[in-house]
Structures are given as C-alpha cells and as structure tokens.
Coordinates of C-alpha atoms in Angstrom, one line a residue:
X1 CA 20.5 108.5 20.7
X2 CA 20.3 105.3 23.1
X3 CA 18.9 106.8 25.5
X4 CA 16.2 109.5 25.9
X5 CA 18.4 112.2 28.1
X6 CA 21.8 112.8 28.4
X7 CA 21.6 111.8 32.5
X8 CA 24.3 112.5 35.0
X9 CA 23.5 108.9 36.7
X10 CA 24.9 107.5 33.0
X11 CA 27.9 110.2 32.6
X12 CA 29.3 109.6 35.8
X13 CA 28.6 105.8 35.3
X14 CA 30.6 106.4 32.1
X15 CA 33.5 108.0 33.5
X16 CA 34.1 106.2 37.2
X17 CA 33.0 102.7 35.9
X18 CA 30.7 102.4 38.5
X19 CA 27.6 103.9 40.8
X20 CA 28.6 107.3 41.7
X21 CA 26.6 109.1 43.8
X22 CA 26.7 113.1 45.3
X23 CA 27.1 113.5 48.9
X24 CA 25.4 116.6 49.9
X25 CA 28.3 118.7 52.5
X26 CA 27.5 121.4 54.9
X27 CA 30.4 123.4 54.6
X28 CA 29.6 125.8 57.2
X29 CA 29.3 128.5 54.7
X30 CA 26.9 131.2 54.4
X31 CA 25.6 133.6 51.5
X32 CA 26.3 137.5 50.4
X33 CA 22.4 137.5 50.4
X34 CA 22.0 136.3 53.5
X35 CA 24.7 138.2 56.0
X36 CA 24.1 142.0 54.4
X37 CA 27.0 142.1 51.5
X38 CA 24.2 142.2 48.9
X39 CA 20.9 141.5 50.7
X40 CA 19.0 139.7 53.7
X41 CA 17.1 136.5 54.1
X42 CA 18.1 135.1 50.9
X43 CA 16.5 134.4 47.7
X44 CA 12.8 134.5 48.1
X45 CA 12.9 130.6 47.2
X46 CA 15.5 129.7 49.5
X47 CA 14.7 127.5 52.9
X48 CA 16.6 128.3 56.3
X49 CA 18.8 125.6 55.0
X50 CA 20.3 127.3 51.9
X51 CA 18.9 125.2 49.4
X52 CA 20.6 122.2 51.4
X53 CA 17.9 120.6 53.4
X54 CA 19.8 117.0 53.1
X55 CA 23.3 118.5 53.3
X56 CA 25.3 117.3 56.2
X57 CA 29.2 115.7 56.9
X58 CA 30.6 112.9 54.3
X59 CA 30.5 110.4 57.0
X60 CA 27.3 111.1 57.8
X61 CA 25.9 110.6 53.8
X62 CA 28.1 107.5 53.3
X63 CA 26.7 105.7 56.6
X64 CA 23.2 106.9 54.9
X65 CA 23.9 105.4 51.4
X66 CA 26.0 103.1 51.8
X67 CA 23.1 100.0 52.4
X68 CA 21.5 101.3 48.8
X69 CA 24.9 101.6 47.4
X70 CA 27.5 99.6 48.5
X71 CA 29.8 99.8 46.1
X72 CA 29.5 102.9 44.8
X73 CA 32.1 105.9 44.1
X74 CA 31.7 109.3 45.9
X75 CA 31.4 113.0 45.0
X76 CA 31.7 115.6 47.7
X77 CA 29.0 118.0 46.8
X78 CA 29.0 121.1 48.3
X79 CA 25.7 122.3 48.7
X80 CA 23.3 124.6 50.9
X81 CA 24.1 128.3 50.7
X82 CA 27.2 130.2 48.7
X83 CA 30.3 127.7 48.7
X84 CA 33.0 129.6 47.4
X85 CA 31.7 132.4 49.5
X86 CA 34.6 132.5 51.6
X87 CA 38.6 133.3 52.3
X88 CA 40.6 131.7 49.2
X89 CA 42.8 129.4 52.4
X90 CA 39.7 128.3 53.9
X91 CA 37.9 127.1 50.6
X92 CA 41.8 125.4 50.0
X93 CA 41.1 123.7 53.7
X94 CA 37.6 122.8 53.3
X95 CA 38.2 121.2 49.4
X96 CA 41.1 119.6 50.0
X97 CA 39.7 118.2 52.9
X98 CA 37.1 116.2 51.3
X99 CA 39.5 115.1 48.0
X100 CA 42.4 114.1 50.8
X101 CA 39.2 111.2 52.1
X102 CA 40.3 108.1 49.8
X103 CA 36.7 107.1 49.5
X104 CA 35.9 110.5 47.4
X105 CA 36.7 110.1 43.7
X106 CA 36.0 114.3 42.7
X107 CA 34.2 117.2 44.1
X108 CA 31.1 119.7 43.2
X109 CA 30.6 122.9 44.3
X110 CA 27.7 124.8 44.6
X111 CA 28.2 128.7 44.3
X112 CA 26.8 131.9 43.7
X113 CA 28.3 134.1 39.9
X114 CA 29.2 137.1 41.9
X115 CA 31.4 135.2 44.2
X116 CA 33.8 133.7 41.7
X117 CA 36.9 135.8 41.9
X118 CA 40.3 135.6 40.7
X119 CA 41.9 134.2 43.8
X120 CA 38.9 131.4 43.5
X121 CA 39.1 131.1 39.6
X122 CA 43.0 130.1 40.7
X123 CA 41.9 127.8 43.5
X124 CA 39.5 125.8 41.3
X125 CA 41.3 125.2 38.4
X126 CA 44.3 124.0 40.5
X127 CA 41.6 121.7 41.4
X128 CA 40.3 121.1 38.3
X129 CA 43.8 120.1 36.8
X130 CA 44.0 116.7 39.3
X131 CA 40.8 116.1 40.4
X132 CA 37.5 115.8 38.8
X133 CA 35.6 118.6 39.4
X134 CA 32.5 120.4 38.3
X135 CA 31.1 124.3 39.5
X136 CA 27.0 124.8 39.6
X137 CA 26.1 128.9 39.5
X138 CA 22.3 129.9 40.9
X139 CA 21.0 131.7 37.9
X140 CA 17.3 130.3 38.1
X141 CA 16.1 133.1 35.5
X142 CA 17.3 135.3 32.6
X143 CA 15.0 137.8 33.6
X144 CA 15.7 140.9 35.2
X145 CA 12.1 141.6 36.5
X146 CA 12.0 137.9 38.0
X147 CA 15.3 138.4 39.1
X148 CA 14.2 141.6 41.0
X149 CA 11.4 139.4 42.6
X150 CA 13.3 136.8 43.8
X151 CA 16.1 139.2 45.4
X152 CA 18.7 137.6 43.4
X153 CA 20.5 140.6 43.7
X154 CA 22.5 140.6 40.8
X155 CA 22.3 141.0 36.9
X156 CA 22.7 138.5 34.2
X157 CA 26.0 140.4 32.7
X158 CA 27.4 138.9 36.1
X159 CA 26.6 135.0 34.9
X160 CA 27.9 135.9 31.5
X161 CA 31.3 137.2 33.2
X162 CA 31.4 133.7 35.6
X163 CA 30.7 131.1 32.9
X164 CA 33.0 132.7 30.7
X165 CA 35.8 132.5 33.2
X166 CA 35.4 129.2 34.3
X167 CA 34.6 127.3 30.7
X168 CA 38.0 129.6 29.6
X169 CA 40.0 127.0 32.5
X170 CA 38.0 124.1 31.4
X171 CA 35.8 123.7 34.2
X172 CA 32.6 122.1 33.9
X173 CA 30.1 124.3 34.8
X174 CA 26.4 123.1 35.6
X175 CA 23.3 125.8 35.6
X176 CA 20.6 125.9 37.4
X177 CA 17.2 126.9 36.2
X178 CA 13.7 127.4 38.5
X179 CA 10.7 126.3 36.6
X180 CA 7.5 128.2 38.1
X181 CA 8.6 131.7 39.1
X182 CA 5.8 134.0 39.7
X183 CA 5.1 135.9 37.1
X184 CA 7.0 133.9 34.7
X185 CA 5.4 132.8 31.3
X186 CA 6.1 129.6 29.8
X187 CA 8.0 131.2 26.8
X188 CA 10.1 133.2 29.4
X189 CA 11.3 129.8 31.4
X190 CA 11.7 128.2 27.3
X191 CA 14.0 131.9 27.0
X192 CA 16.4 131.3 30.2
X193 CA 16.2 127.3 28.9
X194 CA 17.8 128.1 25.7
X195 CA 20.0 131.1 26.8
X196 CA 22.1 128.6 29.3
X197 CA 22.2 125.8 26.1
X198 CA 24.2 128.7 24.2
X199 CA 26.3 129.5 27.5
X200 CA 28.7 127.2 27.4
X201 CA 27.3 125.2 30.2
X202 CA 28.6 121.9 30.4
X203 CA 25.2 120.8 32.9
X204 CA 21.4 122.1 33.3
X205 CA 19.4 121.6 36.8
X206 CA 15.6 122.3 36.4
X207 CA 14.1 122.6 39.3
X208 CA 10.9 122.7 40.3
X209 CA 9.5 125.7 42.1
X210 CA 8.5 124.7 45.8
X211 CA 6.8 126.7 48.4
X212 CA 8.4 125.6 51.6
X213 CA 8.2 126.5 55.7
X214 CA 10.8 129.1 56.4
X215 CA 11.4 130.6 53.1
X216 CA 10.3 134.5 52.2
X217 CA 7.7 132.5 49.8
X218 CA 5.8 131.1 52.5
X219 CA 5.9 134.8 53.7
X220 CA 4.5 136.4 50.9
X221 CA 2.9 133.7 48.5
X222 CA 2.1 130.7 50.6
X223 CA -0.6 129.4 48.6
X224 CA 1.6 129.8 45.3
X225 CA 1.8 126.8 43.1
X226 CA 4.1 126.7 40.7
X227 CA 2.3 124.3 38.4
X228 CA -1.5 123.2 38.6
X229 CA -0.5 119.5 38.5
X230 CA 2.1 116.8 38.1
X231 CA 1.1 116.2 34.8
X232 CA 1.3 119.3 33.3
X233 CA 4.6 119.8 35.1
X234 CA 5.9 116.6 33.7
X235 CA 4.4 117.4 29.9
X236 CA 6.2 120.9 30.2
X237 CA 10.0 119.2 31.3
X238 CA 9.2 117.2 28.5
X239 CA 8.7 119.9 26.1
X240 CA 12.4 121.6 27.8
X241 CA 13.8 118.1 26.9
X242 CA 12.9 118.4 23.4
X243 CA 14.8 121.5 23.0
X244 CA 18.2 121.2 25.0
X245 CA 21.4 119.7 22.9
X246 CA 22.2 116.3 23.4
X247 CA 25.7 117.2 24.7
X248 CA 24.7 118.8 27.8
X249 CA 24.2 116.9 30.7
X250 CA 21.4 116.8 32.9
X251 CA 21.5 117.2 36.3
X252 CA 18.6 117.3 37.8
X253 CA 14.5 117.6 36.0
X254 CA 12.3 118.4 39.7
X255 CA 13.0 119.5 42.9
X256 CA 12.7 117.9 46.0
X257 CA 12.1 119.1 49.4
X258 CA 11.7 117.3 52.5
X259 CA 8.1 116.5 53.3
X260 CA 8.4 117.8 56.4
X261 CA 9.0 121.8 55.4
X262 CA 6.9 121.3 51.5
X263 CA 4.3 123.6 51.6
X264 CA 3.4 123.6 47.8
X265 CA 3.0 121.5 45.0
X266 CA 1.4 119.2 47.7
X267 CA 2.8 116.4 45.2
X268 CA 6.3 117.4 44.6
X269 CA 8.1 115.4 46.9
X270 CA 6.6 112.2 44.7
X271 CA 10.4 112.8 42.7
X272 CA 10.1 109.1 41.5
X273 CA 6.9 109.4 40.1
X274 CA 7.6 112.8 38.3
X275 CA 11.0 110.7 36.7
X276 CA 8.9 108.1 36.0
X277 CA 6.4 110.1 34.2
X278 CA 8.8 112.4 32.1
X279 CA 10.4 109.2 30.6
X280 CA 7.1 107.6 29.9
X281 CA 6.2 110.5 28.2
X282 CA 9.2 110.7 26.3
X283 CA 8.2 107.4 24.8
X284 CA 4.8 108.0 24.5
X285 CA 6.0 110.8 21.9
X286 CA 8.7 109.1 20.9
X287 CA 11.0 112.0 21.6
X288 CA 14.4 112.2 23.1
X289 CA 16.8 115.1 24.8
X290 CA 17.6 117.9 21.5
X291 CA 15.1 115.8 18.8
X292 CA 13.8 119.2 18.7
X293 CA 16.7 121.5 17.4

C-alpha cells in the first residue's frame, strides 16, 4: 500500500477533497451509566466530562481551528457521554441542527450499544441516506471480566446486536478499543483487536489508557500506568497495526487528555510524539497496516 495506515486524516481527505476536521459537540446529553438506568459514576475510565474534555459548541471549535485550518471542511462530532441517549425528537433537533449549519459537510456520533434502538436505528439511517454520517460504539474490551471492572455494564452479545443493525442500514460504524486495562494481558487486547476486524466495523479507535483527576480510576488505581513507557506503547500499536485489514480505517492510535486533569502515563499527552514514533517505527520494520494477515 502507499501508505503505512489506512488514516482517517487521508479518507476524509479522499472523500471531501479537502482538510476535514471533527468538531468535538457537547450535546447536553448524559449516560445510562451515569443517571441510575444501568449504573453510577460511569465507566471507571471516564472523566467528569464523558470522555469529552475538548467538547463544546460548533462555533466555539470553528473560532478555535479555524487559524490552523482555514479552509477546511467540518464534521459535527458528537462526543462526551451517551449521544443517542435520548428522546428520538430531540436527537432529530439536536442532529439536524448541526447538518442544517452550511459550514458542516456530515456528522459523527458517539454512542453507547445498548442505546441503539429502533426508533434511533430509523433516525440515523434517515440520516445516513443524505448526509455523511458515521456511529462510534464504546466497546473498549471483549472481555467479560474487564468489562465487569470497568462497570461497563453490559455484555458483548449487546455489541454484536448494535453493529449488526447498523452495518445491515449501511452505516459506518467506528469501534473503540482501550489499550491498558487492568488486568488485561497483551494477547487479551490482540483478542478484542481482532474480534472488532471480523465485526463488520467500518473504523477502529485505540486508545490509550489514561489515569485522569475525577474519574473512579484516580479513586481506586491512581498510580496505575497503563504502559511502562512510550516506547513500549508505541512498539505494541505497532504490533496492532500489523494485524488490522487494510480496509478499515483508523481513527484514532493514543489517547489524549488535557494536561491539566492527566494523572497517568505522565507522557501521554506528548500525542505528536507517540504518532511520530509509531510511523517511524513502521519504517524502521518496514511494515504497514494488515502486512501481517
């Protein structure tokens, strides 16, 4: 291939024809995890911001980006917390919304599978039949003892049902994966890795595991690190690259929190210099997304 991942910078270069860049919403919405449907205080990961620390209104993230990016196309992206988590004619309100804003070209949303219903399953692929659109689900393991730990608070069969209904409309679905759970062996994050490439998933996000203020990890494992070093975190992703099909896109290979709440890996906010180093490393082995299959 031409390149050494199958990037979401170059597919939505590919398909807009320019920039296009993700502008993180608030859209006011909680999380069945979070209000007492399914649980309390959230996923033992998740900050008081829902996984949304930079999330905020779309002219609010244009006036921010705009300088960098002047010419660049927009996504709404809406992120922190459980965004089809909600009324089916308020998601229709808040959606709409954002596509209705000429300078937005499509829309991500951020969601939970147990909150994908049939009323929403409706709503999006309305969406999905005009508008470009992709759905990300919070799986973050295959495992149901990791699961148990991270107060998930629901089982994989529930993913399985939710991707399967969404690829079955044609909607794009992106993953998400957390490298560094406690407890979790390598071969068990290369297991959840290679169940989401036989998914269906259209998009992968690995993230890396952080330790930040305000989460139930700083509560009961605040001197948790997820991986010793950058460097072995950057050889690992590498390894993950090796083994994920060329079609799938991806999304996202750290995580970054704001310095401000990061309580651990100390150098994880460094997100250049973890890019940086998984594509030199790439070359140094002269490997590429899927060389591996």
């Amino acid at each position: 291939m031409n390149q050494l991942i199958n990037s979401v910078s170059s597919y939505l270069k590919t398909q807009f024809g320019e920039k296009t860049v993700k502008l993180a919403i608030d859209g006011g919405f909680t999380c069945p995890n979070r209000d007492g449907t399914k649980g309390l205080g959230g996923c033992l990961f998740c900050s008081e911001g829902g996984g949304g620390d930079f999330a905020s209104t779309i002219e609010d993230q244009i006036a921010l980006l705009s300088e960098k990016w002047p010419k660049a196309k927009y996504l709404a992206y809406f992120q922190n917390h459980t965004n089809t988590y909600a009324p089916v004619n308020v998601l229709r309100e808040k959606f709409y919304t954002a596509l209705n804003n000429p300078l937005i070209s499509g829309i991500a949303i951020a969601t939970r599978p147990d909150c994908i219903n049939d009323e929403v399953l409706d709503l999006l692929e309305e969406i999905n039949r005009d508008h470009f659109l992709w759905v990300e689900l919070g799986l973050q393991t295959i495992h149901q003892e990791t699961a148990d730990l991270i107060n998930r608070c629901y089982e994989l069969h529930v993913f399985d049902e939710a991707i399967k209904a969404l690829t079955d409309r044609n909607i794009k679905v992106v993953v998400h994966l957390i490298l560094g759970l406690p407890g979790e062996s390598r071969q068990q994050m290369i297991d959840s890795v290679n169940y989401v490439c036989k998914s269906g998933a259209w998009g992968l996000k690995l993230h890396l595991l952080n330790v930040v203020k305000g989460s139930r990890m700083e509560k009961c494992y605040s001197d948790y690190n997820s991986f010793p070093s950058l460097e072995e975190y950057v050889d690992f992703v590498c390894d993950l690259i090796e083994i994920i099909p060329p079609e799938i896109v991806l999304h996202r290979l750290t995580g970054d929190a704001p310095r401000k709440i990061l309580i651990t890996p100390e150098w994880s906010y460094r997100k250049r210099t973890i890019l940086n180093g998984i594509n030199a490393e790439l070359r140094r082995r002269g490997s590429y997304q899927g060389c591996r299959l």
